[in-house]
mmCIF file of C-alpha atoms in Angstrom:
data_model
loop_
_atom_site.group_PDB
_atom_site.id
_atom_site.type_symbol
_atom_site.label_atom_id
_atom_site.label_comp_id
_atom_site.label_asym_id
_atom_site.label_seq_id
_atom_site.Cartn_x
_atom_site.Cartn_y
_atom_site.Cartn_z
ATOM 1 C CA UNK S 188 157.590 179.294 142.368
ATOM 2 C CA UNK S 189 156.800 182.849 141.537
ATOM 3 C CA UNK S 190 153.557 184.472 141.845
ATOM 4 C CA UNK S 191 151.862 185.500 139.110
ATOM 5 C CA UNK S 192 150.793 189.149 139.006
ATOM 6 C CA UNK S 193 148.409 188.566 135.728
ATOM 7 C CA UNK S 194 147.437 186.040 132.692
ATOM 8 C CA UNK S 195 146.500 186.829 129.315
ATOM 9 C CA UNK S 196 143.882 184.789 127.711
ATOM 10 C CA UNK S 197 143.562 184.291 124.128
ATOM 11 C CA UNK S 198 140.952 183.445 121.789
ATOM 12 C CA UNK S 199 140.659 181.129 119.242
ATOM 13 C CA UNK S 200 137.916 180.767 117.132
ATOM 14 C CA UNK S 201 136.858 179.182 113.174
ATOM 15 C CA UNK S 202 136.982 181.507 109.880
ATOM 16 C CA UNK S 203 133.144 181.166 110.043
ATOM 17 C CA UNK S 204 132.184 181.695 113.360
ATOM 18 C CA UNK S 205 129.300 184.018 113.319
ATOM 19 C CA UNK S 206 127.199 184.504 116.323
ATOM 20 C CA UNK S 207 123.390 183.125 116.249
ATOM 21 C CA UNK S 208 120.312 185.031 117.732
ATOM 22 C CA UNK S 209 118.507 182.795 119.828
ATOM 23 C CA UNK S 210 114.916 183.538 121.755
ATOM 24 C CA UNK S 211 114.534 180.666 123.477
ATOM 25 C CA UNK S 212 115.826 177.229 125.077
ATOM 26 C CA UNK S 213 114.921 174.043 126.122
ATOM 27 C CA UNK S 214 116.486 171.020 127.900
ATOM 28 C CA UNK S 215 117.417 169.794 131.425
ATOM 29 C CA UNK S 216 119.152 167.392 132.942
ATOM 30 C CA UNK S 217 121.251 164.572 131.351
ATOM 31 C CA UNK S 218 121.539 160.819 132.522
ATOM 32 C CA UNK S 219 125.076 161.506 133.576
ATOM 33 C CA UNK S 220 123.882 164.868 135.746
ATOM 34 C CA UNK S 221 124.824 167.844 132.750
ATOM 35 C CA UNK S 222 122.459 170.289 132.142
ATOM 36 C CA UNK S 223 121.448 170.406 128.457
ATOM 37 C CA UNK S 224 120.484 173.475 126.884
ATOM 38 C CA UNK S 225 119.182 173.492 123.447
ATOM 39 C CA UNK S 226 118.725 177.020 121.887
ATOM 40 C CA UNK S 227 116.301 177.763 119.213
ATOM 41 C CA UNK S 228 114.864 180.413 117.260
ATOM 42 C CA UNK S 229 111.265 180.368 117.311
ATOM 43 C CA UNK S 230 108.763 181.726 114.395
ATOM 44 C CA UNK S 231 106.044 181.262 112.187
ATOM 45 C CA UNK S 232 105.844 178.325 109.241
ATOM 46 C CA UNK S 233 106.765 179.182 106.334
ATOM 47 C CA UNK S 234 105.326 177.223 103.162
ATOM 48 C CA UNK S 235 107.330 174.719 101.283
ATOM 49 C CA UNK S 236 105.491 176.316 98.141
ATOM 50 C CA UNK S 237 102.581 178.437 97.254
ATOM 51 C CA UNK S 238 100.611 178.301 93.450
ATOM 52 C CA UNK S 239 99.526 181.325 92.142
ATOM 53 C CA UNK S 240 96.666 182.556 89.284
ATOM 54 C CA UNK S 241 96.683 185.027 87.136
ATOM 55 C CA UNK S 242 94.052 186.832 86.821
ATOM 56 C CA UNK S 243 93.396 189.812 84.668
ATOM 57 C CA UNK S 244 95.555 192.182 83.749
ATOM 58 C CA UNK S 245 98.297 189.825 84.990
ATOM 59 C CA UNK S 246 97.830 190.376 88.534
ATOM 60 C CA UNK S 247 98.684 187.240 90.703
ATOM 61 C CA UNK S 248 96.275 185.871 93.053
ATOM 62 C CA UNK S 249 97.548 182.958 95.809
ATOM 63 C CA UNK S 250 95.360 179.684 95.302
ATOM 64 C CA UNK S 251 95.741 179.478 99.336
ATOM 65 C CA UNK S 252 94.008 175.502 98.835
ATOM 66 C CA UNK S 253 97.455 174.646 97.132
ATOM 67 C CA UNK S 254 99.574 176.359 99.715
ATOM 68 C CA UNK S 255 102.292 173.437 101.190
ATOM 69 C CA UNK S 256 101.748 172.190 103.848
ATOM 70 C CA UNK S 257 98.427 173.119 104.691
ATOM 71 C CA UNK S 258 99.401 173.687 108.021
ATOM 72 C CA UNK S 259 102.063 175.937 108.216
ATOM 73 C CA UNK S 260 99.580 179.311 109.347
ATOM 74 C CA UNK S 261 98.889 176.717 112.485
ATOM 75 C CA UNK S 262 102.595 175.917 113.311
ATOM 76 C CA UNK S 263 105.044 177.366 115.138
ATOM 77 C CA UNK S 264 108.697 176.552 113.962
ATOM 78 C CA UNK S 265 111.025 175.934 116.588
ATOM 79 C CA UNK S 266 114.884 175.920 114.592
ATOM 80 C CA UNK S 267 117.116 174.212 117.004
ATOM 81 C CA UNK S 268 120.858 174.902 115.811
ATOM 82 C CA UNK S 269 123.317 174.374 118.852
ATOM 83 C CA UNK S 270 123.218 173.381 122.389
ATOM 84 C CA UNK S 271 125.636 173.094 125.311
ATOM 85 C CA UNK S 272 126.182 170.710 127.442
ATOM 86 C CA UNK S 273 127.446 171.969 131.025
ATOM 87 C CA UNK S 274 128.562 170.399 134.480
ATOM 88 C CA UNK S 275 127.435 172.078 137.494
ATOM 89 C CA UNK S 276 130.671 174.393 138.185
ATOM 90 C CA UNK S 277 130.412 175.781 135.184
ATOM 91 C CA UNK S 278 126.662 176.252 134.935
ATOM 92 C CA UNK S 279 127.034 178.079 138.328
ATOM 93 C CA UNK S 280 130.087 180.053 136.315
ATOM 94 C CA UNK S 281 127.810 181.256 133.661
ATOM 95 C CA UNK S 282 124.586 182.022 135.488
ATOM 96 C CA UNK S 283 126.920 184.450 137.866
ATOM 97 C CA UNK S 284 128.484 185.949 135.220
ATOM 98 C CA UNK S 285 124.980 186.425 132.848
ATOM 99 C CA UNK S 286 123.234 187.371 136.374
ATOM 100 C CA UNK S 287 126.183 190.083 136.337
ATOM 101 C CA UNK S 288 125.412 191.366 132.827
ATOM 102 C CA UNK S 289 121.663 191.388 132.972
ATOM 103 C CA UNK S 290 122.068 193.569 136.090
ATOM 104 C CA UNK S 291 124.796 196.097 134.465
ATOM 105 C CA UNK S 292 122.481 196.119 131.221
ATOM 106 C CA UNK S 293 119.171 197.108 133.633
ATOM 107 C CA UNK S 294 121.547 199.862 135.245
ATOM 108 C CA UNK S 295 121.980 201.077 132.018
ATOM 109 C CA UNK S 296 118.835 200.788 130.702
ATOM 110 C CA UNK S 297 117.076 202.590 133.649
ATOM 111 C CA UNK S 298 120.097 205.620 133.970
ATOM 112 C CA UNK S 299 119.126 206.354 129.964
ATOM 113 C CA UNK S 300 115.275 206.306 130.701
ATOM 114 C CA UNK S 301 114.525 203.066 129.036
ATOM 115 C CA UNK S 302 113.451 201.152 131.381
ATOM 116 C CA UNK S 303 112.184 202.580 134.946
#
C-alpha cells in the first residue's frame, strides 16, 4: 500500500450553524468516565415584566414593587445552551491544541503591546 503524502479534510456543517459566545463552564466527570462540559453564558436577570405610571406630562415612572420576579436584581442567570461530552484522548486532543492557541494569541498580544 502506498504512502500517503497528505489528506484533505472537509467540513460539514447545518444551514444554521452560528457560533455561540460562551464565558463560562461547568461539569466533570460522567458515570461512564467522560468529561462533561456544559457551557453557559452568564449575566444579570432580566424581568419577566415591569408596570409603569404616568406621571405628569406623560413621563413614565417604573412601579419597581410590581417588577417580575422580585428577584431578578439578586440573580445571576446562568443560560446553559450546549455541552460536550469527551473521552480522555480527545480531551487531551483539545486541551493541547487550545494550550497551543492561548499561547500563539499571548505572543501576539504581548509583540502588539497589549499585554506585557
Amino acid at each position: 500500500m502506498e504512502k500517503l503524502e497528505k489528506i484533505k479534510f472537509k467540513y460539514i456543517f447545518k444551514d444554521d450553524y452560528n457560533p455561540k459566545y460562551i464565558n463560562g463552564a461547568f461539569g466533570g466527570i460522567s458515570p461512564q468516565g467522560e468529561i462533561v462540559i456544559n457551557f453557559y453564558l452568564e449575566r444579570v436577570a432580566l424581568p419577566r415584566s415591569q408596570t409603569y405610571a404616568f406621571n405628569q406630562g406623560m413621563v413614565l415612572n417604573e412601579i419597581t414593587e410590581e417588577r417580575e420576579p422580585g428577584d431578578h436584581e439578586t440573580s445571576i442567570v446562568r443560560f446553559v445552551e450546549n455541552g460536550i461530552v469527551l473521552d480522555l484522548a480527545h480531551a487531551e486532543d483539545i486541551h493541547r491544541w487550545l494550550g497551543d492557541h492561548i499561547k500563539n494569541l499571548k505572543s501576539n498580544l504581548k509583540k502588539n503591546g497589549c499585554i506585557t
